[in-house]
Structures are given as C-alpha cells and as structure tokens.
mmCIF file of C-alpha atoms and ligand atoms in Angstrom:
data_model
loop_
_atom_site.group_PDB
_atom_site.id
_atom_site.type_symbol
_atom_site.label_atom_id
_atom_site.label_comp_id
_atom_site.label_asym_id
_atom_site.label_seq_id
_atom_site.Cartn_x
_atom_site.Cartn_y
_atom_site.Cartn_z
ATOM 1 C CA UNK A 1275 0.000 0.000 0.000
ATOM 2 C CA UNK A 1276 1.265 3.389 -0.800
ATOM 3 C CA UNK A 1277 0.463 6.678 1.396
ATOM 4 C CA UNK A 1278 -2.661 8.692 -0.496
ATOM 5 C CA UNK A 1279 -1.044 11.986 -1.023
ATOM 6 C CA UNK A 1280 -2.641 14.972 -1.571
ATOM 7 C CA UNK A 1281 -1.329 17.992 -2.636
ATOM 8 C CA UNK A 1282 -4.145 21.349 -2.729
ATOM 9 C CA UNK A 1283 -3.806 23.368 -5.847
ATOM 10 C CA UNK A 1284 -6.134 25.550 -4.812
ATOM 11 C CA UNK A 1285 -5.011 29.552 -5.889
ATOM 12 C CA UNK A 1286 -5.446 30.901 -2.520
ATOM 13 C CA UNK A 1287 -3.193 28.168 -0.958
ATOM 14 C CA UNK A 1288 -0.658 28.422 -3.609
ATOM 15 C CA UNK A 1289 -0.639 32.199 -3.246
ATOM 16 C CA UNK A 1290 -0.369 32.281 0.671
ATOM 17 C CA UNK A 1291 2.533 29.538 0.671
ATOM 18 C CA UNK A 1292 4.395 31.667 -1.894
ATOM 19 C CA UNK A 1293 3.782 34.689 0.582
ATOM 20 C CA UNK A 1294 5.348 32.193 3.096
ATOM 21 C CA UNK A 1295 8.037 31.218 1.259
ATOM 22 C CA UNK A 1296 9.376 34.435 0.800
ATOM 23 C CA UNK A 1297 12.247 35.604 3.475
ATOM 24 C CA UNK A 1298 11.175 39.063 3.551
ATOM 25 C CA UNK A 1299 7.935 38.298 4.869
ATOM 26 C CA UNK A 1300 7.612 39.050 8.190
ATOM 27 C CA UNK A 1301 6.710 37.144 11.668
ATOM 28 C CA UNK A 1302 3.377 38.414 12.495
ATOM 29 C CA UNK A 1303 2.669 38.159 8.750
ATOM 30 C CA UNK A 1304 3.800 34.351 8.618
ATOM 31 C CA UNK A 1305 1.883 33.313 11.377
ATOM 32 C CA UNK A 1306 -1.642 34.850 10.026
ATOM 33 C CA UNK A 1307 -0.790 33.392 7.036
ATOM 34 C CA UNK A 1308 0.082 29.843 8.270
ATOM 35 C CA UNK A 1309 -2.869 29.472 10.547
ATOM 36 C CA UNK A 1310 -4.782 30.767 7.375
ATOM 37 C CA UNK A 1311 -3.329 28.037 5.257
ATOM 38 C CA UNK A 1312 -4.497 25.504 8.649
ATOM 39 C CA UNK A 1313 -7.955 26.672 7.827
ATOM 40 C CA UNK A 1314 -8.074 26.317 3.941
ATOM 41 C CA UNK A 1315 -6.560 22.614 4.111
ATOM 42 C CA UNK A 1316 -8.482 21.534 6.884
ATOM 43 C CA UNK A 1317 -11.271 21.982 4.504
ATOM 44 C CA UNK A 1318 -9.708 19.673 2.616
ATOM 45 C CA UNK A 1319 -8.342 16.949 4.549
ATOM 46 C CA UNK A 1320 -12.211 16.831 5.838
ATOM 47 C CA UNK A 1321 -13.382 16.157 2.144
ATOM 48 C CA UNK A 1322 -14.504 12.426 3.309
ATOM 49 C CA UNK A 1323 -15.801 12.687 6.581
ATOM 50 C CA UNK A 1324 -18.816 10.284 7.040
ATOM 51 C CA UNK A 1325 -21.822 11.822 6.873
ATOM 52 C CA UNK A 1326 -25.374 10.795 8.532
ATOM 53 C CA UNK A 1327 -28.791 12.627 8.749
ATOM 54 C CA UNK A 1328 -31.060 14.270 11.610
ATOM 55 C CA UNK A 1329 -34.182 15.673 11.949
ATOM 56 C CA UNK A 1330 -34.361 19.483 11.888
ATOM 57 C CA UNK A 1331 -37.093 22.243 11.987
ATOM 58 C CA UNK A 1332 -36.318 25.486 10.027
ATOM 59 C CA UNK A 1333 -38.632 28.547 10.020
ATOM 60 C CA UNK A 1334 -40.631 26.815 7.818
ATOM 61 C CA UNK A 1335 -40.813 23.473 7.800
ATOM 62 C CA UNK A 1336 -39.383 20.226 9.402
ATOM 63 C CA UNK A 1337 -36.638 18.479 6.918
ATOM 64 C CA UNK A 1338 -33.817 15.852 7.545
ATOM 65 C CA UNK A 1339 -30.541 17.448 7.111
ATOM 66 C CA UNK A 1340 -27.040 16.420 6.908
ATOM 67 C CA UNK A 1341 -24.666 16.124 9.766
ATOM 68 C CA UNK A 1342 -21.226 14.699 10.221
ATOM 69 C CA UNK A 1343 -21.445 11.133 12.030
ATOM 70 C CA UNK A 1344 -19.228 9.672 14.742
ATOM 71 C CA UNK A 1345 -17.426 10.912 17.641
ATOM 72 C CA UNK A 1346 -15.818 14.665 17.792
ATOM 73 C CA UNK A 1347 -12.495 14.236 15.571
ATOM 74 C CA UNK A 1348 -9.123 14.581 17.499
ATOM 75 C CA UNK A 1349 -6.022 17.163 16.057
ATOM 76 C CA UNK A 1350 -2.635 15.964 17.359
ATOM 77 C CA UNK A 1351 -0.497 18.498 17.018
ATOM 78 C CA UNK A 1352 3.878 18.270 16.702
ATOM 79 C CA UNK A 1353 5.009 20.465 18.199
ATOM 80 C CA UNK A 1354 6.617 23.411 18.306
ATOM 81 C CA UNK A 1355 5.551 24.186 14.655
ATOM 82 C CA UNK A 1356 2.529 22.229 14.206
ATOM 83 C CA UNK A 1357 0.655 25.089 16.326
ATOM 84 C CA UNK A 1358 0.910 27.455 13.839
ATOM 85 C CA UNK A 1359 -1.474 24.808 11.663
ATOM 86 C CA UNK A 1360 -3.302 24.025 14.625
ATOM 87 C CA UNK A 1361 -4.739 26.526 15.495
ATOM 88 C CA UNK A 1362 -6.337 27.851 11.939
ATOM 89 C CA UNK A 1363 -7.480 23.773 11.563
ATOM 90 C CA UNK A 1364 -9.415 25.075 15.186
ATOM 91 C CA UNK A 1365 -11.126 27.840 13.858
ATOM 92 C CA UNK A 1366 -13.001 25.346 11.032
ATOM 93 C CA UNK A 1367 -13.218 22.895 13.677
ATOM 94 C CA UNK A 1368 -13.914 24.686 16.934
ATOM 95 C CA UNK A 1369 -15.141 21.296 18.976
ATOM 96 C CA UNK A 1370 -12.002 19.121 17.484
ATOM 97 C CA UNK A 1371 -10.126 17.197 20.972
ATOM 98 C CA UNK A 1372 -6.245 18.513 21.072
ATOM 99 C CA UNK A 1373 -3.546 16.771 21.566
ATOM 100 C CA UNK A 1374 0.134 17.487 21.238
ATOM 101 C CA UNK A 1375 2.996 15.220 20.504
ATOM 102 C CA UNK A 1376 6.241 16.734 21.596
ATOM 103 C CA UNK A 1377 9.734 15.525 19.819
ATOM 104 C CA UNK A 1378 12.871 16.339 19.893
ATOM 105 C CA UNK A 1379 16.465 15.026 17.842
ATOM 106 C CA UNK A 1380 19.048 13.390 19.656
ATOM 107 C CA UNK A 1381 21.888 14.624 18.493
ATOM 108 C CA UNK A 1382 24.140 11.787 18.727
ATOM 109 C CA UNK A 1383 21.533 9.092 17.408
ATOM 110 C CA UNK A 1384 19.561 12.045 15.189
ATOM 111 C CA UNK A 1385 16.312 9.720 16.387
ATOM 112 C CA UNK A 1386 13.323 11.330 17.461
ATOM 113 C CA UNK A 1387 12.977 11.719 21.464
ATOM 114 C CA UNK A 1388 9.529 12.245 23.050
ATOM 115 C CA UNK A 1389 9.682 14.715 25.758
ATOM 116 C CA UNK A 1390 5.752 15.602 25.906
ATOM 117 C CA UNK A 1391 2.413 13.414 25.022
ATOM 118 C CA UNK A 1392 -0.983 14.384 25.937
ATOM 119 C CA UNK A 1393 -4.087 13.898 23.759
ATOM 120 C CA UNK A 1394 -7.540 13.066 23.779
ATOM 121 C CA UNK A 1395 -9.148 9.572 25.424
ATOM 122 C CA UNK A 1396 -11.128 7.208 23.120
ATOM 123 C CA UNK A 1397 -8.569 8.385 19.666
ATOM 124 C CA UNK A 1398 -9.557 4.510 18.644
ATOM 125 C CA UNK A 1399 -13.103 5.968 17.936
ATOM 126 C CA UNK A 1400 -12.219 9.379 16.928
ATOM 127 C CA UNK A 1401 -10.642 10.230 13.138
ATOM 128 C CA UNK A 1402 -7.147 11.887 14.199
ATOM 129 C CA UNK A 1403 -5.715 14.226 12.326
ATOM 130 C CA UNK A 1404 -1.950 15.102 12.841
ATOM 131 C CA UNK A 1405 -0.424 18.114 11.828
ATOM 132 C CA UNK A 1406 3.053 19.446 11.072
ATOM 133 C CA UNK A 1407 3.995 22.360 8.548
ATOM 134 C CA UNK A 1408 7.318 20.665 7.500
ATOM 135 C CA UNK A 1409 7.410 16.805 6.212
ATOM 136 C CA UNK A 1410 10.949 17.026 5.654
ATOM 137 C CA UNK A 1411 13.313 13.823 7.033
ATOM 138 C CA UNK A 1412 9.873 12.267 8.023
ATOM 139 C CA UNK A 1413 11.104 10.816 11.048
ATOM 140 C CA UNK A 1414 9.352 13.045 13.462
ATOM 141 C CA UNK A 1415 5.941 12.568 11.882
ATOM 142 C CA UNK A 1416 6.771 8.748 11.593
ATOM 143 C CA UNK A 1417 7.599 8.610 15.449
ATOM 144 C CA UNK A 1418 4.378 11.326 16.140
ATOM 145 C CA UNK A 1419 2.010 8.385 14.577
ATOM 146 C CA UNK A 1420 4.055 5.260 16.348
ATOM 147 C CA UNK A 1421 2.869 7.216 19.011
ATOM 148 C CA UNK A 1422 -0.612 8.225 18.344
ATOM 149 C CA UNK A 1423 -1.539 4.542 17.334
ATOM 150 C CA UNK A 1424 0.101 2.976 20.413
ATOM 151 C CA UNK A 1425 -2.155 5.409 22.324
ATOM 152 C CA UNK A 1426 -5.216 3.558 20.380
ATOM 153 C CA UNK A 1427 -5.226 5.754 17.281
ATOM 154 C CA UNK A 1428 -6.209 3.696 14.302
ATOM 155 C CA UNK A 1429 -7.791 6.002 11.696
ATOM 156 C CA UNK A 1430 -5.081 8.578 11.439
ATOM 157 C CA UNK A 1431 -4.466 11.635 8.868
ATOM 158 C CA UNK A 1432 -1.141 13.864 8.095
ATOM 159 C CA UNK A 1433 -1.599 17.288 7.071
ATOM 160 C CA UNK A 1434 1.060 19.441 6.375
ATOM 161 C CA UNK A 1435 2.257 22.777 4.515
ATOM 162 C CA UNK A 1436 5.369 21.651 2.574
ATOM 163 C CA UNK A 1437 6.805 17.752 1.767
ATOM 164 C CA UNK A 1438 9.796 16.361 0.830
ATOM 165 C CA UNK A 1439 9.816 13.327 -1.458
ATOM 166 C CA UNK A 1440 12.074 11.965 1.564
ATOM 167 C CA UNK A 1441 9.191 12.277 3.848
ATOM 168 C CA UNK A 1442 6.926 10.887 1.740
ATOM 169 C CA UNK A 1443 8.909 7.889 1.298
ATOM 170 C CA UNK A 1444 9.187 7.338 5.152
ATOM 171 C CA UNK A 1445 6.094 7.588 6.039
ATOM 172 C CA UNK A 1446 4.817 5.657 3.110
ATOM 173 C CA UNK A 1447 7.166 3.021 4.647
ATOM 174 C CA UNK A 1448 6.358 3.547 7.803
ATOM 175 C CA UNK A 1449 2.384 4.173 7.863
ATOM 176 C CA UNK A 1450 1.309 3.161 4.494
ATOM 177 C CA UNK A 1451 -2.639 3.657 5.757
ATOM 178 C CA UNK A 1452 -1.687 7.394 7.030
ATOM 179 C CA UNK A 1453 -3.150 9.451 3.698
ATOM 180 C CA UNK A 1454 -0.853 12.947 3.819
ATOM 181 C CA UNK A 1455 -2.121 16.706 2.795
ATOM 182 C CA UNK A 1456 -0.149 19.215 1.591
ATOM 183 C CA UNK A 1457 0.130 22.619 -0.373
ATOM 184 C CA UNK A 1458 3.464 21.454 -1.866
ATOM 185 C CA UNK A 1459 5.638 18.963 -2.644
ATOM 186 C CA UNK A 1460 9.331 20.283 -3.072
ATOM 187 C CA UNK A 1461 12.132 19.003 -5.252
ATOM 188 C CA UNK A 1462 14.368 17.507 -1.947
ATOM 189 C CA UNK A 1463 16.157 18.026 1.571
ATOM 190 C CA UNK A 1464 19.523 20.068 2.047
ATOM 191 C CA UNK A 1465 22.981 18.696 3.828
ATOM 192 C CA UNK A 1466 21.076 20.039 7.154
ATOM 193 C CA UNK A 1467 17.721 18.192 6.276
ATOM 194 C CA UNK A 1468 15.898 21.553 5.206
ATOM 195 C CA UNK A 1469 13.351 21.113 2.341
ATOM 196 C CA UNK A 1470 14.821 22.840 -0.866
ATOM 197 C CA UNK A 1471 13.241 25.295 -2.091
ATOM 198 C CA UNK A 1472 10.767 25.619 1.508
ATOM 199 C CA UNK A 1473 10.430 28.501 3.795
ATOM 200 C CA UNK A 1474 13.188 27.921 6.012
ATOM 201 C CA UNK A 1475 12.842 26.569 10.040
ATOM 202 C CA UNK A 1476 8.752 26.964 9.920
ATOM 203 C CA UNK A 1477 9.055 27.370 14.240
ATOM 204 C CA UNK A 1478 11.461 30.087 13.559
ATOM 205 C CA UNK A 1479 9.744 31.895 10.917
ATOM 206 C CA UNK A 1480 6.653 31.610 13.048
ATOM 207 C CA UNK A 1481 7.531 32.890 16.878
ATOM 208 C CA UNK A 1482 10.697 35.082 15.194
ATOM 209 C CA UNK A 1483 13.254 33.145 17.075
ATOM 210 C CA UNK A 1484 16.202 33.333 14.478
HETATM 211 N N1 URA B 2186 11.693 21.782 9.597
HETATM 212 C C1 URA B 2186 11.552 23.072 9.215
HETATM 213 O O1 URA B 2186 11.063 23.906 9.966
HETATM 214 N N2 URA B 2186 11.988 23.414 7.974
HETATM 215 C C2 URA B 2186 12.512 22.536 7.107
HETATM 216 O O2 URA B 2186 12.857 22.914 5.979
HETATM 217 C C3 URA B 2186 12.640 21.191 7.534
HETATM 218 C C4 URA B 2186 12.222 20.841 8.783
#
C-alpha cells in the first residue's frame, strides 16, 4: 500500500505559501498566514468525513438534514511548529479534541525523542488528524504516529504545509494507511535536512526566534 497523497492546488493556498516562502515576509505576517493556510486545508483533509442525517425544523418546515457522524475528531499536534497549523485547523473545527505530541532530535543518534504526550481519550473511535507544517526527514511525523496509534489511534491523517519526497517515502514506509495533505511537494532536503526550495525553520519563521 502506498500513502494517499494529496497535494491542494487551490489559488489561494498556492498564493499564501508563496507569501510564506518568501524571506522578507515578516513574523506576524507568517503566522496569520500559516494558521490561514491551517484553515483552507483543513477543509480539505475533511473532504470524506462520514456523513449521517437528523431531523431538523427550520422557520418553515421540518426536513432531515445532513450532519457529520461519529465521535468529535481529534487534532494531534507536533510540536513546536505544528501550532501554527493548529490553530487555523481550530477555527473550522472549533469542537475538534487537542492533543500534542512533543519531539525532539538526539543529536548523537539524530532519532526522534519524546519529551511531551498528551491527547484526547477514546482516539480509537475518533478520526485523528496530525499536523506538522514541514514533512521534511519524516522521522518526526513517523515517530508522532508510532505514538498516536500505540495510544489507540487507528484512523489517522497527516496534514502538512510543505513535503519532501524523503518524507513521503518514510512515512509511506512507515504508515502506508496514514493518507498525507499538503500545499506542496518540493524538489528535496539540504545537507542540514531543510526542504529545498521551503520557507526555512517553519518554528522560527513563526515565533521570530532566528
Ligand atoms: N523543519 C523546518 O522547519 N523546515 C525545514 O525545511 C525542515 C524541517
């Protein structure tokens, strides 16, 4: 099986990551625009959701109308950067459950070390949706879904801004059944594991910390 990967053409998307991309935009500027992005693929990452039917009266009449079905989805988010995603994917999904995955690289082994894990009860039930801007190595989002489906997770989605084919690859090796969204998917990582052409550190750019 091979991950489902997505990648949203849409103009405003493309026009917003390009604003992004760009070094001379600013932090305040960035973040809007990230958390806009968060918004405008959340849309799409939702495309499927299941769908059932309840009873409704409107100011005229009684109808059935459509609902989503099942339990209140659940956003995981990796942190540092995935807040910057997060919290736009909140705004089109104010009741989502939050969780956040926290992950840092050993330096000597370069392998992903959890330092924080908190998120929702019952994700087994719940459609989880875990987000990151940057899919670069793919290690950290490989190790953020380890540990979202040892915690019970078994219907889990990636979204992110920018991919590297590297990324891809990993996770398609690692979580085949984990379909990924994302604006772009750039031509490869740098000697320091930054996606070429990308945006640079995405936490950085976000709370100006460079
Ligand atoms: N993380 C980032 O923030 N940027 C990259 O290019 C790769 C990983």
């Amino acid at each position: 099986m091979t991950n489902q990967l997505t990648i949203v053409k849409h103009p405003l998307i493309q026009h917003k990551l390009t604003l992004m991309r760009d070094r001379s935009t600013q932090t305040s500027v960035f973040r809007q625009l990230l958390r806009e992005t968060g918004k405008l693929l959340a849309f799409e990452i939702t495309r499927e959701l299941p769908m059932t039917t309840k009873r409704i009266e409107t100011p005229l009449c009684e109808m059935t109308a459509p609902v989503i079905d099942g339990p209140k989805l659940a956003l995981a988010s990796i942190l540092r950067a995935g807040n910057g995603l997060l919290d736009g994917v909140l705004e089109l999904i104010p009741s989502a459950r939050v969780g956040f995955v926290g992950l840092y690289r050993d330096e000597k082994t370069l392998k992903p070390v959890q330092y924080y894990f908190k998120v929702p009860v019952d994700l087994g039930s719940r459609l989880v949706i875990a987000v990151d801007p940057m899919l670069a190595t793919g290690n950290s989002a490989a190790a953020a879904v380890d540990l979202l489906k040892k915690a019970g997770a078994r219907n889990v989605r990636f979204m992110c801004l920018l991919a590297a084919p590297e990324g891809v690859a990993r996770m398609t090796e690692a979580h085949p059944d984990v379909p990924i969204v994302t604006a772009a998917l750039d031509d490869r990582l740098n000697e320091s594991g930054y996606i070429v052409p990308g945006l640079g550190d995405a936490g950085d750019r976000m709370y100006g910390t460079k």
